[in-house]
PDB file of C-alpha atoms in Angstrom:
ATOM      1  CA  UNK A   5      56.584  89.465  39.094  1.00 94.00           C
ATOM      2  CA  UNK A   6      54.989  89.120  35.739  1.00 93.00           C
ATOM      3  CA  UNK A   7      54.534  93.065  35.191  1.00 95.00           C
ATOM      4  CA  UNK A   8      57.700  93.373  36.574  1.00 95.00           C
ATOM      5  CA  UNK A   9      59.520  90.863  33.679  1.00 94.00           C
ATOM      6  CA  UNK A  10      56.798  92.201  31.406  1.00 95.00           C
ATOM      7  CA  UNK A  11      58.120  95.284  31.557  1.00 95.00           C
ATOM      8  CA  UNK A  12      61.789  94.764  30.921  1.00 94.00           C
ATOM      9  CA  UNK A  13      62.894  94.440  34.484  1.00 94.00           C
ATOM     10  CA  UNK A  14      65.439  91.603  35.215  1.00 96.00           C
ATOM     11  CA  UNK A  15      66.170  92.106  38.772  1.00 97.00           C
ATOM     12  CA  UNK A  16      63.948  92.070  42.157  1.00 97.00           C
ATOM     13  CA  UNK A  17      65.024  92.896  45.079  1.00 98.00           C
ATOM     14  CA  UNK A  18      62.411  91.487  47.871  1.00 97.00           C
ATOM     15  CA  UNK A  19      62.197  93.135  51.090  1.00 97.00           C
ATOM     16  CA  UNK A  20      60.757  90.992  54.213  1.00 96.00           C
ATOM     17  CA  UNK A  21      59.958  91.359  57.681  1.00 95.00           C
ATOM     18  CA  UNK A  22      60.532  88.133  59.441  1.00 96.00           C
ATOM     19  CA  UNK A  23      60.643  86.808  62.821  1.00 95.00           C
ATOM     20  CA  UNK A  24      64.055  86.393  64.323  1.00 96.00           C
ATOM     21  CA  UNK A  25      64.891  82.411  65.097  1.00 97.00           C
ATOM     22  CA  UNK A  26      68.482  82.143  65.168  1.00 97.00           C
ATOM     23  CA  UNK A  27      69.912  84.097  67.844  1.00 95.00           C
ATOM     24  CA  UNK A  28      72.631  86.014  65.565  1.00 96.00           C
ATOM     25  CA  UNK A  29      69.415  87.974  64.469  1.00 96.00           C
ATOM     26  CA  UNK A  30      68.210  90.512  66.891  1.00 94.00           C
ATOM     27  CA  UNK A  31      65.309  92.560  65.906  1.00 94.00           C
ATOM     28  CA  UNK A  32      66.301  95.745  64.351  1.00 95.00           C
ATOM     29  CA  UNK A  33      68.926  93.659  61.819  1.00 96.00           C
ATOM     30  CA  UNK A  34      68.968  92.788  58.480  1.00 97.00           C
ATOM     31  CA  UNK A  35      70.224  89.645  56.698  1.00 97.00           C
ATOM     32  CA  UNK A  36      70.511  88.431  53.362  1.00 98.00           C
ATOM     33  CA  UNK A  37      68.881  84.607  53.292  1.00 97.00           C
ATOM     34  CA  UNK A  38      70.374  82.079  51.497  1.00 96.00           C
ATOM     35  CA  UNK A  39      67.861  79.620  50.769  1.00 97.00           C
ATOM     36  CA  UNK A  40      64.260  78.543  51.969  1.00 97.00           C
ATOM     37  CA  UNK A  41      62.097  76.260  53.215  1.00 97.00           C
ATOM     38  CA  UNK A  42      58.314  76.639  52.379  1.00 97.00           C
ATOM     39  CA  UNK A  43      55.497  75.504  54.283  1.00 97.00           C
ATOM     40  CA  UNK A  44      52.837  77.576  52.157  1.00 95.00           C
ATOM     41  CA  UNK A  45      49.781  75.729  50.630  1.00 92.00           C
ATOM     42  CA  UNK A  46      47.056  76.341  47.899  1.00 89.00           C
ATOM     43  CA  UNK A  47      48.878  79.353  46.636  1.00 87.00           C
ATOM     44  CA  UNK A  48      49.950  79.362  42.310  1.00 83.00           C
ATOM     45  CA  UNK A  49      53.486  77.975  42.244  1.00 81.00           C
ATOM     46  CA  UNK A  50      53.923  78.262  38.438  1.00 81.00           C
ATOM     47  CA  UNK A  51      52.974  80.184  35.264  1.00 78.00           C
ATOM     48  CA  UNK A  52      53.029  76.633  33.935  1.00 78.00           C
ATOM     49  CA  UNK A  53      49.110  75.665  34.693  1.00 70.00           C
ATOM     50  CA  UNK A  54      48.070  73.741  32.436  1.00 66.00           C
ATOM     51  CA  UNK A  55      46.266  76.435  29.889  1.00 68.00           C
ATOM     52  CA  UNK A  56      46.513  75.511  26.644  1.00 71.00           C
ATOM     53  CA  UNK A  57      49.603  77.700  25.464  1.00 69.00           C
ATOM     54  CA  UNK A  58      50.919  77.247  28.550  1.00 68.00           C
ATOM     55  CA  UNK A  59      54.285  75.218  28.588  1.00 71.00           C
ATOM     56  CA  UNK A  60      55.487  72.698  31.840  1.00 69.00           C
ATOM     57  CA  UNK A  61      58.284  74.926  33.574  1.00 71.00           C
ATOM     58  CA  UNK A  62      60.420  72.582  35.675  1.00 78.00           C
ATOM     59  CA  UNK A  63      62.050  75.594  37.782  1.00 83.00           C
ATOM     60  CA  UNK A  64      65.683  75.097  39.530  1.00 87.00           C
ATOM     61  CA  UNK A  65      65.635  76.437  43.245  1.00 91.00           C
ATOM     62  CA  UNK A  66      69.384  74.999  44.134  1.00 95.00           C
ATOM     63  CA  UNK A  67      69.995  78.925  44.446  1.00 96.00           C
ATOM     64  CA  UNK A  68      66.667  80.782  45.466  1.00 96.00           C
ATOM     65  CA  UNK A  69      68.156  84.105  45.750  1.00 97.00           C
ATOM     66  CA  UNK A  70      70.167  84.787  43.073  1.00 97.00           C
ATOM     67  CA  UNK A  71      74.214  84.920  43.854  1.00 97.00           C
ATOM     68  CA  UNK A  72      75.574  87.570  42.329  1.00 97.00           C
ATOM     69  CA  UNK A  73      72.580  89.774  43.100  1.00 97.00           C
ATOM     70  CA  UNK A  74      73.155  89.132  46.816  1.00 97.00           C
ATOM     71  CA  UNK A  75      76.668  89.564  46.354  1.00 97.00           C
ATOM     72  CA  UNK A  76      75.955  93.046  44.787  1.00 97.00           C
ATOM     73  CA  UNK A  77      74.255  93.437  48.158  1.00 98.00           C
ATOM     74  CA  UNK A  78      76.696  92.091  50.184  1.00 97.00           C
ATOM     75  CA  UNK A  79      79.595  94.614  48.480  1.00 97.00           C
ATOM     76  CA  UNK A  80      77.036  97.483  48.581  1.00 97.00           C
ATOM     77  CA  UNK A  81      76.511  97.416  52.342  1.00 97.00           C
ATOM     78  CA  UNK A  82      80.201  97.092  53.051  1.00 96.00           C
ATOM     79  CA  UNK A  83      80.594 100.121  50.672  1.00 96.00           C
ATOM     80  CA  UNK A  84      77.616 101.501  52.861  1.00 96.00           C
ATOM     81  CA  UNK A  85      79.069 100.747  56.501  1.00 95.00           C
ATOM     82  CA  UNK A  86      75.356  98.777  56.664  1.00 96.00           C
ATOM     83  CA  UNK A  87      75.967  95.462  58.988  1.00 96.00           C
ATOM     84  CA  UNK A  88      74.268  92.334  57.714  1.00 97.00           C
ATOM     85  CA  UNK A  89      73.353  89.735  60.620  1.00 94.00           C
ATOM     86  CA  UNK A  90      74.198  86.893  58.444  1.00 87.00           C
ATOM     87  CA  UNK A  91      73.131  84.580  55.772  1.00 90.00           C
ATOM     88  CA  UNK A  92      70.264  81.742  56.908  1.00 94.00           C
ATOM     89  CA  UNK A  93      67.404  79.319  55.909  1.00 98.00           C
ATOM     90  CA  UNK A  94      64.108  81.288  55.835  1.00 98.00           C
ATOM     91  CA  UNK A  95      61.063  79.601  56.718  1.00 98.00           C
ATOM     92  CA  UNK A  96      57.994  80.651  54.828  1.00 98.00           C
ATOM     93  CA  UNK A  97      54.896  80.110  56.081  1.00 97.00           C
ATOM     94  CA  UNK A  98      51.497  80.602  55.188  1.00 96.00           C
ATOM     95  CA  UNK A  99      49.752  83.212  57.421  1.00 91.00           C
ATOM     96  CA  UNK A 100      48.439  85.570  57.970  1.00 92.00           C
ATOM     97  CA  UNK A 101      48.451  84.376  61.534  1.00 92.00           C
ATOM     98  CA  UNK A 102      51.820  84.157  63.294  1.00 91.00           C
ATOM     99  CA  UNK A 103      53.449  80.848  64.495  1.00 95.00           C
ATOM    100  CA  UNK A 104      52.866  79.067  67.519  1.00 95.00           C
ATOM    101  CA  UNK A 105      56.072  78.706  69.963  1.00 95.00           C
ATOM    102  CA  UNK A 106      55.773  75.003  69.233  1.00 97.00           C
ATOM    103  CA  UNK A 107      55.231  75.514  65.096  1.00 98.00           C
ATOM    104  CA  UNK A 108      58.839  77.851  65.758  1.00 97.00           C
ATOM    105  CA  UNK A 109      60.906  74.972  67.529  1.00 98.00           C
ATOM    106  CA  UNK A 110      59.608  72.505  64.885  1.00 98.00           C
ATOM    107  CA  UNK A 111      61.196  75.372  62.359  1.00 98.00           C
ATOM    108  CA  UNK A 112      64.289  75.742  64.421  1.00 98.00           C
ATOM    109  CA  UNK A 113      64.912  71.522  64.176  1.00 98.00           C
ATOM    110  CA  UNK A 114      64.397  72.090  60.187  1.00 98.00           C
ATOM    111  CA  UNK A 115      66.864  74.775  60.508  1.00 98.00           C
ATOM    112  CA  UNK A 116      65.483  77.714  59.556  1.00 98.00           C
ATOM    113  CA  UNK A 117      66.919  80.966  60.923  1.00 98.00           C
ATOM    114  CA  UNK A 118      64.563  83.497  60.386  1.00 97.00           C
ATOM    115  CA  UNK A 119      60.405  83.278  59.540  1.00 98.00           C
ATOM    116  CA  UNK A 120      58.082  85.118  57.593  1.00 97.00           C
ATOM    117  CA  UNK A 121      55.293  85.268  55.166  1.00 96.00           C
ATOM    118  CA  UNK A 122      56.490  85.766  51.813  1.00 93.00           C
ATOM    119  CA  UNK A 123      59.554  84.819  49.519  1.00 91.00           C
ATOM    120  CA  UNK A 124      56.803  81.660  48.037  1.00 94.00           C
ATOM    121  CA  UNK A 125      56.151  81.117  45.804  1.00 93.00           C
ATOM    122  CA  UNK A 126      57.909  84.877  44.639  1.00 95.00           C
ATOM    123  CA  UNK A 127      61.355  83.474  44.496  1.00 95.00           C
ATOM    124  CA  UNK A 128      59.905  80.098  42.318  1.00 94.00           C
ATOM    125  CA  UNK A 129      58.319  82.669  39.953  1.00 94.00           C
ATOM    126  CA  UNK A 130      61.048  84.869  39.608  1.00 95.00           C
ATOM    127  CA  UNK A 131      62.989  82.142  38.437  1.00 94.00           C
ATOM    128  CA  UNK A 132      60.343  80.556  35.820  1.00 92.00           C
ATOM    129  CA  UNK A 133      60.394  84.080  34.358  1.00 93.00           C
ATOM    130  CA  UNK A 134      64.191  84.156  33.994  1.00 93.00           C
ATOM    131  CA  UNK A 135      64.441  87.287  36.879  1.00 96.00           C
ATOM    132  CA  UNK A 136      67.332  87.431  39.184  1.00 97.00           C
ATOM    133  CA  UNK A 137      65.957  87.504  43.228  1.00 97.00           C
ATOM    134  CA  UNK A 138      67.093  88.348  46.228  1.00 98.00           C
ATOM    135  CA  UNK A 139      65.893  89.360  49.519  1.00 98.00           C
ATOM    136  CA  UNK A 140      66.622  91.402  52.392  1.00 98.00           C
ATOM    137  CA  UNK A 141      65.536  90.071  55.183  1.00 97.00           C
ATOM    138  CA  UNK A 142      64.179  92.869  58.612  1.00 96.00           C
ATOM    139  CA  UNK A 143      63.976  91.259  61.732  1.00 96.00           C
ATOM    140  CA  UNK A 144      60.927  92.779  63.280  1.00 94.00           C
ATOM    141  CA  UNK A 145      60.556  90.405  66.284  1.00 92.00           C
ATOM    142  CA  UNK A 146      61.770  87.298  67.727  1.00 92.00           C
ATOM    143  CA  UNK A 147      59.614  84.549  66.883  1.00 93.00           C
ATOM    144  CA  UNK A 148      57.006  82.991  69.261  1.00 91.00           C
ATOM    145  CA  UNK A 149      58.285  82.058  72.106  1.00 90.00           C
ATOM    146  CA  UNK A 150      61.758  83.408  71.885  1.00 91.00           C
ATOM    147  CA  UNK A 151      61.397  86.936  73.191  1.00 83.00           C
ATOM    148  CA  UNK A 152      62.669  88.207  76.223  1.00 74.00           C
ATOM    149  CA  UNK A 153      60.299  88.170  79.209  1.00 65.00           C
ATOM    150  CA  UNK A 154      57.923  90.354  78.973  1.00 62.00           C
ATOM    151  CA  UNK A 155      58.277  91.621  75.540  1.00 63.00           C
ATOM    152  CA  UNK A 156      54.800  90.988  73.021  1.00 72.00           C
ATOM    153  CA  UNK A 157      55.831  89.997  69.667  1.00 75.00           C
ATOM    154  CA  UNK A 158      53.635  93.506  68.630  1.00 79.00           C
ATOM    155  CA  UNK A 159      55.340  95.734  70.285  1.00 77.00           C
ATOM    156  CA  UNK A 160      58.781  94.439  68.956  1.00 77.00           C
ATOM    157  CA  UNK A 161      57.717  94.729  65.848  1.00 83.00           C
ATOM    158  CA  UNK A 162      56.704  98.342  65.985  1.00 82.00           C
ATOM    159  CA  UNK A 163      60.040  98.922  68.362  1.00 80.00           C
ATOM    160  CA  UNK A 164      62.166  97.565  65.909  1.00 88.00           C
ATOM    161  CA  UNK A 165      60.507  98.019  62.329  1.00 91.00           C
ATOM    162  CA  UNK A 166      62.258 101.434  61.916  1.00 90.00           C
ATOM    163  CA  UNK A 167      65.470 100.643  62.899  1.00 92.00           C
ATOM    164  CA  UNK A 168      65.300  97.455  60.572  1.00 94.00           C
ATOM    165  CA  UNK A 169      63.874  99.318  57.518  1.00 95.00           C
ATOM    166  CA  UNK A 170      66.427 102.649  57.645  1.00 95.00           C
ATOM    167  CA  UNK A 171      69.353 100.020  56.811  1.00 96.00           C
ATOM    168  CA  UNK A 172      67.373  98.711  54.222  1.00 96.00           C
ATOM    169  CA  UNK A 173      67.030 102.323  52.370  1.00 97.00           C
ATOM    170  CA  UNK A 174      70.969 102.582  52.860  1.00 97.00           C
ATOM    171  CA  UNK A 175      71.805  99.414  51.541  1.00 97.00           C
ATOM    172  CA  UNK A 176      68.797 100.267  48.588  1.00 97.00           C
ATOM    173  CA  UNK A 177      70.937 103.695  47.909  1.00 96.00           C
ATOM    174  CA  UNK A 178      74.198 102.107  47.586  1.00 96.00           C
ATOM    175  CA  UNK A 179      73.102  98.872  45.284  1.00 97.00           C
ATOM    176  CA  UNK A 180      70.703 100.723  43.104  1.00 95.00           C
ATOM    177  CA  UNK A 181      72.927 102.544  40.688  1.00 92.00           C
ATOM    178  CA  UNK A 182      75.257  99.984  40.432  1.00 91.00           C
ATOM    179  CA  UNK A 183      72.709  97.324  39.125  1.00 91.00           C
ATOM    180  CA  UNK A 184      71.284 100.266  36.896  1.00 82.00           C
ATOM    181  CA  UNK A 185      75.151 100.908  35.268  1.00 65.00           C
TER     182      UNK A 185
END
């Protein structure tokens, strides 16, 4: 994110593939989260550390993903005929492992609709350098212990991965030249 601001970018647009909690969020989807909970550890949360130079950053998440860059998303994939799932609370944890069925239920009583492995501290930093953020989220599987019977959380995710990531490159054509005008 710091080459990024460094050189003269002001917007990021993240791209995830999560685990599906919430059942509006069938592999194969996309969504555009609207805030987060983080369950990360030991990774750099700030480009405040203490250096000398360095200056203390206190960094406002009440918005995580930037507003109007989601709603540039939002009008691009109607322009785009791209369906978005939803909105939702995404849970990031720390990997790389994936969750336990019992570490997804604890997530679903926090209320978090969707899982994956990034978004922290990216969406903190983006907003100690000043960048607006958003993400689209890919449902790539359901989460442990939500899948059908039968169904390996592996072989979702390479059954639904495509499907997931060719909306993405719609929605991608449709909001790029608008945030570049």
């Amino acid at each position: 994110l710091k080459a990024l601001a460094d050189a003269g970018a002001t917007k990021v647009i993240a791209i995830a593939a999560v685990g599906a909690i919430a059942p509006w969020f069938a592999p194969g989807e996309i969504a555009l989260p609207t805030d987060l909970i983080d369950y990360t550890y030991g990774r750099a949360h700030t480009y405040s550390d203490g250096e000398p130079g360095s200056q203390l950053e206190h960094v406002e998440l009440t918005n995580p993903y930037t507003p109007s860059l989601r709603e540039a998303l939002r009008a691009a994939a109607s322009r785009s005929a791209v369906k978005l799932s939803g909105d939702g609370v995404m849970a990031v944890t720390q990997g790389p492992r994936l969750e336990t069925p019992a570490e997804i239920q604890r997530l679903k009583r926090d209320g978090c609709d969707l899982v994956g492995m990034t978004g922290m501290p990216e969406a903190a930093l983006a907003a100690e350098l000043g960048l607006a953020y958003a993400c689209i989220a890919v449902s790539v599987n359901w989460a442990a212990g939500l899948s059908p019977a039968g169904a390996g959380i592996l072989d979702e995710i390479h059954a639904s991965i495509a499907a997931g990531m060719a909306k993405v490159q719609t929605l991608l054509a449709a909001v790029l030249p608008r945030l570049a005008a």
